[in-house]
Short mmCIF file of C-alpha atoms in Angstrom, two decimals:
data_model
loop_
_atom_site.label_atom_id
_atom_site.label_comp_id
_atom_site.label_asym_id
_atom_site.label_seq_id
_atom_site.Cartn_x
_atom_site.Cartn_y
_atom_site.Cartn_z
CA UNK A 1 26.69 34.53 -59.17
CA UNK A 2 24.88 31.37 -60.32
CA UNK A 3 21.25 30.97 -59.66
CA UNK A 4 20.88 29.25 -55.97
CA UNK A 5 19.11 26.02 -56.68
CA UNK A 6 17.97 22.78 -53.86
CA UNK A 7 18.81 20.05 -55.17
CA UNK A 8 16.16 17.44 -55.03
CA UNK A 9 15.83 15.31 -51.04
CA UNK A 10 16.83 10.98 -52.74
CA UNK A 11 15.34 9.86 -49.82
CA UNK A 12 16.92 6.09 -49.00
CA UNK A 13 14.99 3.56 -47.46
CA UNK A 14 17.98 1.72 -45.44
CA UNK A 15 19.12 4.81 -43.86
CA UNK A 16 15.31 5.06 -42.90
CA UNK A 17 15.13 1.75 -41.22
CA UNK A 18 18.91 1.51 -40.04
CA UNK A 19 17.27 4.63 -37.69
CA UNK A 20 14.80 2.78 -36.87
CA UNK A 21 15.76 0.24 -35.43
CA UNK A 22 18.22 1.96 -33.16
CA UNK A 23 15.47 3.92 -31.80
CA UNK A 24 13.57 0.58 -31.44
CA UNK A 25 16.73 -0.73 -29.84
CA UNK A 26 17.19 2.56 -27.52
CA UNK A 27 13.33 2.75 -27.28
CA UNK A 28 13.19 -1.38 -25.91
CA UNK A 29 16.44 -0.28 -24.00
CA UNK A 30 13.93 2.42 -21.58
CA UNK A 31 11.13 0.55 -21.42
CA UNK A 32 12.64 -1.96 -19.86
CA UNK A 33 14.59 -0.56 -16.94
CA UNK A 34 13.19 -1.81 -13.91
CA UNK A 35 12.09 0.66 -10.92
CA UNK A 36 14.91 -0.14 -7.56
CA UNK A 37 12.76 -1.99 -4.58
CA UNK A 38 15.64 -1.70 -1.54
CA UNK A 39 11.85 -2.28 1.06
CA UNK A 40 8.26 -3.02 1.26
CA UNK A 41 6.00 -2.15 4.15
CA UNK A 42 3.54 -4.45 4.65
CA UNK A 43 -0.33 -2.91 6.34
CA UNK A 44 -1.05 -5.88 8.75
CA UNK A 45 -4.77 -7.04 9.10
CA UNK A 46 -6.12 -7.99 6.06
CA UNK A 47 -2.38 -8.30 4.89
CA UNK A 48 -0.39 -9.90 6.74
CA UNK A 49 -2.71 -11.67 8.50
CA UNK A 50 -6.41 -13.18 6.99
CA UNK A 51 -9.37 -10.48 8.57
CA UNK A 52 -11.46 -11.67 10.78
CA UNK A 53 -12.49 -8.50 12.39
CA UNK A 54 -15.87 -7.37 11.20
CA UNK A 55 -15.35 -2.97 10.53
CA UNK A 56 -18.81 -2.22 10.26
CA UNK A 57 -20.24 -3.46 12.92
CA UNK A 58 -16.76 -1.99 14.84
CA UNK A 59 -17.72 1.70 13.53
CA UNK A 60 -21.67 0.74 13.27
CA UNK A 61 -20.99 -0.45 17.76
CA UNK A 62 -19.27 3.05 17.78
CA UNK A 63 -20.12 5.98 15.78
CA UNK A 64 -24.34 4.74 16.46
CA UNK A 65 -25.81 3.10 13.05
CA UNK A 66 -27.30 6.64 11.78
CA UNK A 67 -23.95 8.95 11.82
CA UNK A 68 -21.81 5.56 10.33
CA UNK A 69 -24.72 5.70 7.55
CA UNK A 70 -24.17 9.40 6.92
CA UNK A 71 -19.81 9.01 7.27
CA UNK A 72 -19.84 6.19 4.48
CA UNK A 73 -22.14 8.26 2.23
CA UNK A 74 -19.88 10.81 1.93
CA UNK A 75 -16.74 9.20 2.47
CA UNK A 76 -16.83 6.03 -0.65
CA UNK A 77 -12.63 5.33 0.22
CA UNK A 78 -13.77 4.33 3.52
CA UNK A 79 -14.37 5.52 7.79
CA UNK A 80 -10.98 7.38 9.83
CA UNK A 81 -12.61 6.32 12.66
CA UNK A 82 -10.05 7.09 14.88
CA UNK A 83 -10.26 11.15 13.47
CA UNK A 84 -13.33 10.55 14.23
CA UNK A 85 -12.40 9.27 18.10
CA UNK A 86 -9.50 12.62 17.86
CA UNK A 87 -12.82 14.83 17.48
CA UNK A 88 -14.66 13.71 20.66
CA UNK A 89 -14.36 14.72 24.42
CA UNK A 90 -12.36 12.68 26.88
CA UNK A 91 -14.96 10.88 28.26
CA UNK A 92 -16.38 9.89 24.66
CA UNK A 93 -13.28 8.83 23.72
CA UNK A 94 -12.66 6.29 26.20
CA UNK A 95 -15.24 4.78 26.29
CA UNK A 96 -14.68 4.67 21.75
CA UNK A 97 -11.58 2.81 22.34
CA UNK A 98 -12.74 0.50 24.99
CA UNK A 99 -15.25 -1.23 22.14
CA UNK A 100 -12.80 -0.80 18.97
CA UNK A 101 -10.10 -2.36 22.08
CA UNK A 102 -12.81 -5.52 22.82
CA UNK A 103 -12.99 -6.09 18.91
CA UNK A 104 -9.11 -5.80 18.13
CA UNK A 105 -9.04 -8.96 20.61
CA UNK A 106 -11.48 -11.38 19.00
CA UNK A 107 -8.96 -10.22 15.75
CA UNK A 108 -5.72 -11.81 18.80
CA UNK A 109 -7.70 -14.62 19.38
CA UNK A 110 -8.84 -15.72 15.77
CA UNK A 111 -5.41 -14.47 14.38
CA UNK A 112 -4.41 -16.53 10.87
CA UNK A 113 -1.35 -16.03 8.91
CA UNK A 114 -2.49 -15.00 5.29
CA UNK A 115 -2.65 -17.41 2.49
CA UNK A 116 0.82 -16.59 0.77
CA UNK A 117 2.82 -14.67 3.73
CA UNK A 118 5.05 -16.73 4.80
CA UNK A 119 6.46 -18.18 1.45
CA UNK A 120 6.90 -14.04 0.32
CA UNK A 121 8.64 -12.97 3.71
CA UNK A 122 11.34 -15.74 3.15
CA UNK A 123 11.45 -14.24 -0.10
CA UNK A 124 11.91 -11.25 0.44
CA UNK A 125 14.77 -12.38 2.90
CA UNK A 126 16.12 -14.67 0.82
CA UNK A 127 17.78 -11.30 -1.60
CA UNK A 128 17.28 -9.22 1.47
CA UNK A 129 14.44 -6.45 1.06
CA UNK A 130 13.86 -5.10 4.30
CA UNK A 131 10.29 -5.54 6.13
CA UNK A 132 8.57 -3.23 7.91
CA UNK A 133 4.91 -3.50 8.80
CA UNK A 134 2.30 0.70 9.42
CA UNK A 135 -1.36 -0.63 11.29
CA UNK A 136 -3.55 1.13 13.16
CA UNK A 137 -3.88 -1.74 15.66
CA UNK A 138 -2.30 -1.95 18.67
CA UNK A 139 1.17 -2.79 19.60
CA UNK A 140 -0.08 -6.11 21.72
CA UNK A 141 -1.18 -7.16 18.35
CA UNK A 142 1.31 -6.32 16.45
CA UNK A 143 3.95 -8.46 19.42
CA UNK A 144 1.40 -10.94 18.84
CA UNK A 145 1.91 -11.37 15.74
CA UNK A 146 5.76 -11.71 15.30
CA UNK A 147 5.06 -14.46 18.54
CA UNK A 148 3.00 -16.12 15.69
CA UNK A 149 4.63 -15.35 12.38
CA UNK A 150 8.34 -15.66 13.14
CA UNK A 151 9.23 -13.28 11.07
CA UNK A 152 10.33 -10.29 12.17
CA UNK A 153 8.99 -6.48 10.59
CA UNK A 154 11.71 -4.14 11.10
CA UNK A 155 10.65 -1.07 11.61
CA UNK A 156 6.89 -2.25 13.13
CA UNK A 157 4.77 1.02 13.90
CA UNK A 158 0.92 0.43 15.19
CA UNK A 159 -1.63 3.64 16.27
CA UNK A 160 0.62 4.51 18.52
CA UNK A 161 3.11 6.05 16.79
CA UNK A 162 1.44 9.63 15.71
CA UNK A 163 0.81 10.30 13.16
CA UNK A 164 -0.06 7.01 11.97
CA UNK A 165 -1.88 6.34 8.60
CA UNK A 166 -3.32 7.42 6.18
CA UNK A 167 -0.44 10.21 7.13
CA UNK A 168 2.39 9.81 4.90
CA UNK A 169 4.90 9.84 8.86
CA UNK A 170 4.84 6.86 9.56
CA UNK A 171 6.48 6.02 6.55
CA UNK A 172 8.48 8.38 5.77
CA UNK A 173 10.05 7.28 9.43
CA UNK A 174 10.71 3.90 8.20
CA UNK A 175 12.35 4.78 5.16
CA UNK A 176 15.02 6.94 6.99
CA UNK A 177 15.24 4.42 8.95
CA UNK A 178 16.17 1.62 6.19
CA UNK A 179 17.60 4.70 4.39
CA UNK A 180 16.20 4.53 1.29
CA UNK A 181 14.25 7.00 -0.99
CA UNK A 182 10.24 6.52 -0.61
CA UNK A 183 10.37 5.97 -4.66
CA UNK A 184 12.71 2.13 -3.43
CA UNK A 185 9.56 0.95 -0.94
CA UNK A 186 6.14 -0.47 -1.99
CA UNK A 187 3.88 0.04 0.97
CA UNK A 188 0.78 -2.67 0.51
CA UNK A 189 -2.38 -3.26 2.60
CA UNK A 190 -6.05 -3.27 1.42
CA UNK A 191 -7.33 -0.21 2.30
CA UNK A 192 -7.61 2.81 -0.44
CA UNK A 193 -8.02 5.49 2.98
CA UNK A 194 -5.20 4.05 5.12
CA UNK A 195 -2.67 2.50 3.05
CA UNK A 196 -2.68 3.46 -0.64
CA UNK A 197 -3.11 7.14 0.65
CA UNK A 198 0.02 7.00 3.28
CA UNK A 199 1.94 4.72 0.36
CA UNK A 200 0.79 7.76 -1.54
CA UNK A 201 1.32 11.40 0.27
CA UNK A 202 4.40 9.94 1.14
CA UNK A 203 6.18 8.37 -2.47
CA UNK A 204 6.36 5.27 -1.79
CA UNK A 205 5.28 2.49 -4.79
CA UNK A 206 1.42 1.02 -3.77
CA UNK A 207 -0.01 -1.71 -3.99
CA UNK A 208 -4.04 -2.84 -3.04
CA UNK A 209 -4.69 -5.60 -1.86
CA UNK A 210 -7.95 -6.86 -2.58
CA UNK A 211 -9.31 -10.55 -2.47
CA UNK A 212 -12.07 -10.70 -3.31
CA UNK A 213 -12.85 -7.42 -6.17
CA UNK A 214 -15.06 -5.44 -4.42
CA UNK A 215 -12.84 -2.42 -5.03
CA UNK A 216 -13.67 -2.85 -8.64
CA UNK A 217 -17.45 -0.93 -7.30
CA UNK A 218 -17.62 2.07 -9.60
CA UNK A 219 -18.07 4.08 -5.96
CA UNK A 220 -13.95 3.10 -5.37
CA UNK A 221 -14.20 5.39 -8.98
CA UNK A 222 -13.84 8.36 -7.72
CA UNK A 223 -11.34 7.52 -4.66
CA UNK A 224 -8.76 10.67 -4.23
CA UNK A 225 -5.41 8.32 -4.08
CA UNK A 226 -5.78 4.83 -6.59
CA UNK A 227 -2.99 2.47 -6.25
CA UNK A 228 0.29 2.27 -8.95
CA UNK A 229 -1.11 -1.66 -8.87
CA UNK A 230 -3.37 -4.29 -7.54
CA UNK A 231 -3.11 -7.36 -6.77
CA UNK A 232 -5.65 -10.64 -4.69
CA UNK A 233 -3.28 -12.51 -3.64
CA UNK A 234 0.23 -12.41 -1.40
CA UNK A 235 1.72 -14.45 -4.44
CA UNK A 236 0.26 -12.58 -7.18
CA UNK A 237 2.65 -10.08 -5.41
CA UNK A 238 4.94 -12.56 -5.33
CA UNK A 239 4.93 -12.58 -8.42
CA UNK A 240 4.78 -8.82 -9.79
CA UNK A 241 7.85 -8.06 -7.69
CA UNK A 242 9.92 -10.41 -9.41
CA UNK A 243 8.94 -9.76 -13.19
CA UNK A 244 8.46 -5.95 -12.77
CA UNK A 245 10.65 -4.63 -10.04
CA UNK A 246 14.18 -4.63 -9.46
CA UNK A 247 15.31 -6.37 -6.39
CA UNK A 248 18.27 -4.85 -5.05
CA UNK A 249 18.38 -4.47 -1.63
#
């Protein structure tokens, strides 16, 4: 039996080039596939409307200055005031809700539509992309917003819907109502602790609206839930939707 020998491998540059080109084409195809978005869920205050409520002042009025500063030190992403109130006695809760209602009424009296909101919602309607709202404000404020804005959001869930955000339940309820997967929905808002956390827990794409760049501060570096994208305006969000996602209803 003749000895077994291996022929030396022959390097074929053209084969490598063809393989590389084919691989690049495949990689490009994979990379160019955009996530499908069939609905957008908005926060209301500070997202669809210009932020006019002085939340730190409201929290101090409800909690007292000492408790406010103690909580803010341990919770850099913000204070869940409604969660704290739920732990109190009925009488103390009632007083707290009255303070909150007073601040919210001031916000209603000065309600302004956020720049870029009308164009964005018109664009979404033209593409048959669903629009919803999840807010921790009261239903009367949502009704007034609809009246002033003249654009319909459905479902539009206020804090009367329990549990409210950051629990994912309201967003999952909207997804179920629409008949879509959470991964096919964008949640946009101006709060890490409420909007981004709600979206992340539900499995949606999350967008943080940060007009002033305040969330660039190092104190937010280690928050539990971070957004998929951060934008500084609704106009920028509009551009992001068009460039990064497949908007097929």
